[in-house]
GROMACS .gro file of C-alpha atoms in nm:
model
  317
    1UNK     CA    1  -0.006  -0.007   0.005
    2UNK     CA    2   0.151   0.318  -0.105
    3UNK     CA    3   0.215   0.620   0.144
    4UNK     CA    4   0.020   0.913   0.063
    5UNK     CA    5   0.039   1.283   0.193
    6UNK     CA    6  -0.250   1.531   0.139
    7UNK     CA    7  -0.179   1.891   0.153
    8UNK     CA    8  -0.449   1.990   0.399
    9UNK     CA    9  -0.675   2.270   0.281
   10UNK     CA   10  -0.559   2.619   0.430
   11UNK     CA   11  -0.234   2.462   0.512
   12UNK     CA   12  -0.038   2.667   0.246
   13UNK     CA   13   0.090   3.021   0.333
   14UNK     CA   14  -0.085   3.170   0.036
   15UNK     CA   15  -0.084   3.554   0.051
   16UNK     CA   16  -0.434   3.715  -0.023
   17UNK     CA   17  -0.501   3.800  -0.387
   18UNK     CA   18  -0.347   4.161  -0.407
   19UNK     CA   19  -0.103   4.127  -0.140
   20UNK     CA   20   0.260   4.148  -0.264
   21UNK     CA   21   0.427   3.802  -0.175
   22UNK     CA   22   0.759   3.973  -0.221
   23UNK     CA   23   0.733   4.162   0.103
   24UNK     CA   24   0.683   3.857   0.322
   25UNK     CA   25   0.983   3.833   0.575
   26UNK     CA   26   1.266   3.652   0.406
   27UNK     CA   27   1.149   3.682   0.055
   28UNK     CA   28   1.302   4.005  -0.041
   29UNK     CA   29   1.527   3.837  -0.298
   30UNK     CA   30   1.281   3.613  -0.439
   31UNK     CA   31   1.190   3.902  -0.684
   32UNK     CA   32   0.864   3.749  -0.816
   33UNK     CA   33   0.693   3.414  -0.702
   34UNK     CA   34   0.502   3.406  -1.008
   35UNK     CA   35   0.182   3.514  -0.818
   36UNK     CA   36   0.180   3.879  -0.920
   37UNK     CA   37   0.164   3.808  -1.307
   38UNK     CA   38  -0.121   3.546  -1.286
   39UNK     CA   39  -0.491   3.626  -1.371
   40UNK     CA   40  -0.749   3.578  -1.112
   41UNK     CA   41  -0.896   3.277  -1.250
   42UNK     CA   42  -0.544   3.112  -1.293
   43UNK     CA   43  -0.442   3.219  -0.922
   44UNK     CA   44  -0.766   3.068  -0.787
   45UNK     CA   45  -0.708   2.730  -0.992
   46UNK     CA   46  -0.340   2.707  -0.863
   47UNK     CA   47  -0.462   2.747  -0.501
   48UNK     CA   48  -0.722   2.465  -0.558
   49UNK     CA   49  -0.479   2.234  -0.705
   50UNK     CA   50  -0.204   2.298  -0.435
   51UNK     CA   51  -0.471   2.235  -0.169
   52UNK     CA   52  -0.570   1.902  -0.318
   53UNK     CA   53  -0.238   1.747  -0.429
   54UNK     CA   54  -0.137   1.437  -0.312
   55UNK     CA   55   0.224   1.304  -0.322
   56UNK     CA   56   0.239   0.932  -0.388
   57UNK     CA   57   0.583   0.771  -0.421
   58UNK     CA   58   0.631   0.529  -0.699
   59UNK     CA   59   0.908   0.278  -0.771
   60UNK     CA   60   1.259   0.403  -0.734
   61UNK     CA   61   1.408   0.524  -1.071
   62UNK     CA   62   1.055   0.462  -1.244
   63UNK     CA   63   0.839   0.742  -1.384
   64UNK     CA   64   0.475   0.740  -1.202
   65UNK     CA   65   0.164   0.846  -1.358
   66UNK     CA   66   0.030   0.906  -0.986
   67UNK     CA   67   0.286   1.191  -0.913
   68UNK     CA   68   0.172   1.457  -1.178
   69UNK     CA   69   0.295   1.728  -0.950
   70UNK     CA   70   0.668   1.671  -1.064
   71UNK     CA   71   0.570   1.796  -1.411
   72UNK     CA   72   0.349   2.085  -1.312
   73UNK     CA   73   0.496   2.443  -1.329
   74UNK     CA   74   0.385   2.800  -1.300
   75UNK     CA   75   0.417   3.070  -1.564
   76UNK     CA   76   0.743   3.145  -1.394
   77UNK     CA   77   0.866   2.810  -1.410
   78UNK     CA   78   0.814   2.708  -1.026
   79UNK     CA   79   0.759   2.359  -0.945
   80UNK     CA   80   0.545   2.231  -0.649
   81UNK     CA   81   0.893   2.222  -0.434
   82UNK     CA   82   0.977   2.585  -0.543
   83UNK     CA   83   0.621   2.705  -0.413
   84UNK     CA   84   0.655   2.484  -0.094
   85UNK     CA   85   0.984   2.649  -0.002
   86UNK     CA   86   0.859   2.990  -0.101
   87UNK     CA   87   0.569   2.989   0.109
   88UNK     CA   88   0.753   2.807   0.410
   89UNK     CA   89   0.541   2.482   0.380
   90UNK     CA   90   0.831   2.290   0.549
   91UNK     CA   91   0.662   1.943   0.605
   92UNK     CA   92   0.549   1.940   0.239
   93UNK     CA   93   0.888   2.056   0.105
   94UNK     CA   94   1.066   1.778   0.292
   95UNK     CA   95   0.799   1.545   0.190
   96UNK     CA   96   0.863   1.618  -0.185
   97UNK     CA   97   1.222   1.599  -0.151
   98UNK     CA   98   1.208   1.260   0.015
   99UNK     CA   99   0.987   1.130  -0.266
  100UNK     CA  100   1.219   1.288  -0.527
  101UNK     CA  101   1.533   1.143  -0.405
  102UNK     CA  102   1.590   0.926  -0.716
  103UNK     CA  103   1.474   1.222  -0.947
  104UNK     CA  104   1.779   1.455  -0.933
  105UNK     CA  105   1.609   1.641  -1.255
  106UNK     CA  106   1.318   1.747  -1.050
  107UNK     CA  107   1.525   1.843  -0.750
  108UNK     CA  108   1.748   2.064  -0.945
  109UNK     CA  109   1.486   2.230  -1.179
  110UNK     CA  110   1.536   2.579  -1.247
  111UNK     CA  111   1.251   2.842  -1.253
  112UNK     CA  112   1.276   3.141  -1.505
  113UNK     CA  113   1.513   3.315  -1.291
  114UNK     CA  114   1.729   3.001  -1.291
  115UNK     CA  115   1.680   2.925  -0.928
  116UNK     CA  116   1.679   2.586  -0.793
  117UNK     CA  117   1.508   2.491  -0.482
  118UNK     CA  118   1.833   2.497  -0.312
  119UNK     CA  119   1.876   2.859  -0.410
  120UNK     CA  120   1.538   2.933  -0.257
  121UNK     CA  121   1.605   2.740   0.056
  122UNK     CA  122   1.923   2.948   0.123
  123UNK     CA  123   1.734   3.264   0.042
  124UNK     CA  124   1.444   3.207   0.254
  125UNK     CA  125   1.661   3.073   0.547
  126UNK     CA  126   1.533   2.713   0.587
  127UNK     CA  127   1.827   2.504   0.694
  128UNK     CA  128   1.627   2.195   0.750
  129UNK     CA  129   1.523   2.191   0.379
  130UNK     CA  130   1.881   2.303   0.259
  131UNK     CA  131   2.027   1.992   0.442
  132UNK     CA  132   1.768   1.760   0.304
  133UNK     CA  133   1.829   1.886  -0.043
  134UNK     CA  134   2.207   1.842  -0.029
  135UNK     CA  135   2.144   1.491   0.127
  136UNK     CA  136   1.951   1.407  -0.177
  137UNK     CA  137   2.233   1.503  -0.393
  138UNK     CA  138   2.131   1.836  -0.526
  139UNK     CA  139   2.384   2.030  -0.738
  140UNK     CA  140   2.532   2.324  -0.547
  141UNK     CA  141   2.713   2.423  -0.849
  142UNK     CA  142   2.408   2.523  -1.054
  143UNK     CA  143   2.391   2.913  -1.098
  144UNK     CA  144   2.081   3.140  -1.115
  145UNK     CA  145   2.020   3.415  -1.350
  146UNK     CA  146   2.292   3.640  -1.195
  147UNK     CA  147   2.550   3.357  -1.182
  148UNK     CA  148   2.518   3.291  -0.813
  149UNK     CA  149   2.564   2.929  -0.670
  150UNK     CA  150   2.375   2.878  -0.339
  151UNK     CA  151   2.707   2.941  -0.160
  152UNK     CA  152   2.714   3.300  -0.305
  153UNK     CA  153   2.373   3.380  -0.174
  154UNK     CA  154   2.464   3.232   0.156
  155UNK     CA  155   2.797   3.454   0.178
  156UNK     CA  156   2.588   3.769   0.064
  157UNK     CA  157   2.337   3.714   0.327
  158UNK     CA  158   2.593   3.633   0.602
  159UNK     CA  159   2.436   3.289   0.674
  160UNK     CA  160   2.720   3.108   0.859
  161UNK     CA  161   2.491   2.798   0.915
  162UNK     CA  162   2.413   2.788   0.541
  163UNK     CA  163   2.762   2.830   0.445
  164UNK     CA  164   2.842   2.543   0.667
  165UNK     CA  165   2.577   2.317   0.538
  166UNK     CA  166   2.686   2.398   0.175
  167UNK     CA  167   3.048   2.316   0.231
  168UNK     CA  168   3.004   2.029   0.439
  169UNK     CA  169   2.805   1.812   0.219
  170UNK     CA  170   3.034   1.880  -0.070
  171UNK     CA  171   3.313   1.635  -0.197
  172UNK     CA  172   3.638   1.792  -0.212
  173UNK     CA  173   3.690   1.850  -0.573
  174UNK     CA  174   3.323   1.999  -0.585
  175UNK     CA  175   3.406   2.215  -0.278
  176UNK     CA  176   3.723   2.359  -0.467
  177UNK     CA  177   3.494   2.426  -0.771
  178UNK     CA  178   3.254   2.603  -0.581
  179UNK     CA  179   3.526   2.829  -0.420
  180UNK     CA  180   3.665   2.918  -0.743
  181UNK     CA  181   3.327   2.981  -0.928
  182UNK     CA  182   3.274   3.341  -1.019
  183UNK     CA  183   2.931   3.500  -1.077
  184UNK     CA  184   2.851   3.703  -1.357
  185UNK     CA  185   2.994   4.025  -1.169
  186UNK     CA  186   3.329   3.841  -1.169
  187UNK     CA  187   3.322   3.761  -0.774
  188UNK     CA  188   3.407   3.440  -0.586
  189UNK     CA  189   3.225   3.364  -0.254
  190UNK     CA  190   3.529   3.525  -0.087
  191UNK     CA  191   3.458   3.835  -0.262
  192UNK     CA  192   3.114   3.846  -0.184
  193UNK     CA  193   3.171   3.767   0.186
  194UNK     CA  194   3.439   4.049   0.199
  195UNK     CA  195   3.221   4.298   0.004
  196UNK     CA  196   2.956   4.245   0.284
  197UNK     CA  197   3.205   4.249   0.574
  198UNK     CA  198   3.142   3.916   0.691
  199UNK     CA  199   3.456   3.811   0.883
  200UNK     CA  200   3.361   3.482   1.017
  201UNK     CA  201   3.266   3.333   0.677
  202UNK     CA  202   3.586   3.491   0.517
  203UNK     CA  203   3.799   3.305   0.773
  204UNK     CA  204   3.590   2.996   0.723
  205UNK     CA  205   3.636   2.999   0.337
  206UNK     CA  206   4.003   3.067   0.349
  207UNK     CA  207   4.013   2.774   0.585
  208UNK     CA  208   3.852   2.562   0.339
  209UNK     CA  209   4.095   2.635   0.089
  210UNK     CA  210   3.952   2.958  -0.091
  211UNK     CA  211   4.239   3.159  -0.253
  212UNK     CA  212   4.247   3.455  -0.055
  213UNK     CA  213   4.452   3.647  -0.347
  214UNK     CA  214   4.203   3.558  -0.629
  215UNK     CA  215   4.163   3.864  -0.848
  216UNK     CA  216   3.842   3.980  -0.984
  217UNK     CA  217   3.855   3.908  -1.361
  218UNK     CA  218   3.737   4.265  -1.464
  219UNK     CA  219   3.978   4.479  -1.279
  220UNK     CA  220   4.210   4.237  -1.063
  221UNK     CA  221   4.116   4.346  -0.724
  222UNK     CA  222   4.171   4.098  -0.445
  223UNK     CA  223   3.963   4.073  -0.115
  224UNK     CA  224   4.214   4.311   0.050
  225UNK     CA  225   4.166   4.571  -0.224
  226UNK     CA  226   3.790   4.553  -0.179
  227UNK     CA  227   3.855   4.610   0.204
  228UNK     CA  228   4.043   4.894   0.162
  229UNK     CA  229   3.792   5.042  -0.074
  230UNK     CA  230   3.536   4.950   0.183
  231UNK     CA  231   3.753   5.135   0.449
  232UNK     CA  232   3.690   4.838   0.657
  233UNK     CA  233   3.997   4.840   0.901
  234UNK     CA  234   3.873   4.519   1.081
  235UNK     CA  235   3.848   4.331   0.766
  236UNK     CA  236   4.200   4.457   0.624
  237UNK     CA  237   4.350   4.327   0.964
  238UNK     CA  238   4.176   3.979   0.925
  239UNK     CA  239   4.267   3.926   0.570
  240UNK     CA  240   4.655   4.018   0.647
  241UNK     CA  241   4.633   3.814   0.936
  242UNK     CA  242   4.501   3.519   0.718
  243UNK     CA  243   4.801   3.572   0.476
  244UNK     CA  244   4.658   3.814   0.212
  245UNK     CA  245   4.940   3.949  -0.043
  246UNK     CA  246   4.967   4.318   0.053
  247UNK     CA  247   5.199   4.372  -0.268
  248UNK     CA  248   4.934   4.215  -0.494
  249UNK     CA  249   4.830   4.486  -0.768
  250UNK     CA  250   4.522   4.553  -0.974
  251UNK     CA  251   4.532   4.566  -1.359
  252UNK     CA  252   4.610   4.905  -1.330
  253UNK     CA  253   4.903   4.865  -1.102
  254UNK     CA  254   4.745   4.961  -0.777
  255UNK     CA  255   4.851   4.777  -0.446
  256UNK     CA  256   4.613   4.784  -0.139
  257UNK     CA  257   4.835   5.050   0.023
  258UNK     CA  258   4.818   5.305  -0.288
  259UNK     CA  259   4.434   5.286  -0.257
  260UNK     CA  260   4.459   5.426   0.093
  261UNK     CA  261   4.562   5.768  -0.078
  262UNK     CA  262   4.283   6.035  -0.049
  263UNK     CA  263   4.094   5.808   0.203
  264UNK     CA  264   4.010   5.906   0.557
  265UNK     CA  265   4.105   5.614   0.753
  266UNK     CA  266   4.464   5.657   0.857
  267UNK     CA  267   4.466   5.329   1.041
  268UNK     CA  268   4.469   5.123   0.736
  269UNK     CA  269   4.737   5.342   0.557
  270UNK     CA  270   4.969   5.299   0.850
  271UNK     CA  271   4.897   4.933   0.875
  272UNK     CA  272   4.963   4.875   0.519
  273UNK     CA  273   5.253   5.106   0.486
  274UNK     CA  274   5.511   4.893   0.676
  275UNK     CA  275   5.409   4.572   0.493
  276UNK     CA  276   5.405   4.695   0.154
  277UNK     CA  277   5.725   4.722  -0.084
  278UNK     CA  278   5.849   5.065  -0.114
  279UNK     CA  279   5.810   5.045  -0.489
  280UNK     CA  280   5.435   5.024  -0.434
  281UNK     CA  281   5.389   5.314  -0.210
  282UNK     CA  282   5.366   5.596  -0.466
  283UNK     CA  283   5.092   5.612  -0.713
  284UNK     CA  284   5.172   5.477  -1.057
  285UNK     CA  285   5.220   5.760  -1.340
  286UNK     CA  286   4.920   5.850  -1.548
  287UNK     CA  287   4.903   5.640  -1.850
  288UNK     CA  288   4.901   5.979  -2.052
  289UNK     CA  289   5.249   6.094  -1.929
  290UNK     CA  290   5.469   5.884  -2.161
  291UNK     CA  291   5.193   5.812  -2.444
  292UNK     CA  292   5.199   6.166  -2.623
  293UNK     CA  293   5.307   6.508  -2.605
  294UNK     CA  294   5.070   6.795  -2.545
  295UNK     CA  295   4.985   7.020  -2.828
  296UNK     CA  296   5.212   7.297  -2.666
  297UNK     CA  297   5.513   7.067  -2.710
  298UNK     CA  298   5.476   7.116  -3.090
  299UNK     CA  299   5.580   7.408  -3.301
  300UNK     CA  300   5.352   7.589  -3.539
  301UNK     CA  301   5.530   7.431  -3.836
  302UNK     CA  302   5.492   7.061  -3.700
  303UNK     CA  303   5.119   7.131  -3.665
  304UNK     CA  304   5.071   7.242  -4.002
  305UNK     CA  305   5.008   7.006  -4.289
  306UNK     CA  306   5.096   7.170  -4.601
  307UNK     CA  307   5.163   6.895  -4.833
  308UNK     CA  308   4.807   6.761  -4.873
  309UNK     CA  309   4.680   6.743  -5.218
  310UNK     CA  310   4.343   6.676  -5.391
  311UNK     CA  311   4.337   6.567  -5.764
  312UNK     CA  312   4.702   6.704  -5.797
  313UNK     CA  313   4.618   7.044  -5.654
  314UNK     CA  314   4.750   7.143  -5.312
  315UNK     CA  315   4.480   7.202  -5.034
  316UNK     CA  316   4.484   7.531  -4.840
  317UNK     CA  317   4.305   7.573  -4.499
   0.00000   0.00000   0.00000
């Protein structure tokens, strides 16, 4: 006899029609759950389907016609599992994960924002669902529409618990791949954690093997350069303690110390001054200094072009 789970009527935390689901606590970054764009009759039909849906497990590895909910999608590409996580229906979400353990395609399905259930579990800060998804072998390397993995999102939100779950359930090669992955802004998870000033996460990522001197592909800034830009003296101290290279330079040739010029935080300048090579103290010369002479350096004769001709006749200005 197959196990059956019925979603009780009224259990779903569906917002009243007209209420913005994006303003629910913990859903600020969800952007759009698909409810806003639905017509009235479509909305009511979806509520009815979710209230009456039954989850029935089939034979492992075999498609089951008794589980139509796995193939259902909203107009925004959300599955039953996406919606269960969005609306904090933890019991139904965990049950769906359990019944889909042999269906990685469903567990890793992406909505129109390229978010997997794992992305949403991290965004909505539901650690039990996050852990269940990882134990069911969800792929943490999948990126959303901004190129963020679930670990990027955990670092952005400062969720030390989510960072711990995501890194503990990875095999070593997969963990190293995650730590090296850059989003579409060119930032690793360490860059993201540094930008938001989460020192504990920075320390944990470095301990796990993150490259503390990894440069941003677009400009060559390391986490230490970012810390100076942010004028975060605690973060600068922590990165130096963890072994950040104070002599690393951006693609324009700026060391972290050189970025302190014109900034108010003298503590950072004094801290980096004694650690930085003397050749990286002064600001680099302007790119224009040696590339061309100014107009005043040329004589009038040199500026005149009197040998131009058109159809054999000299041109006059």
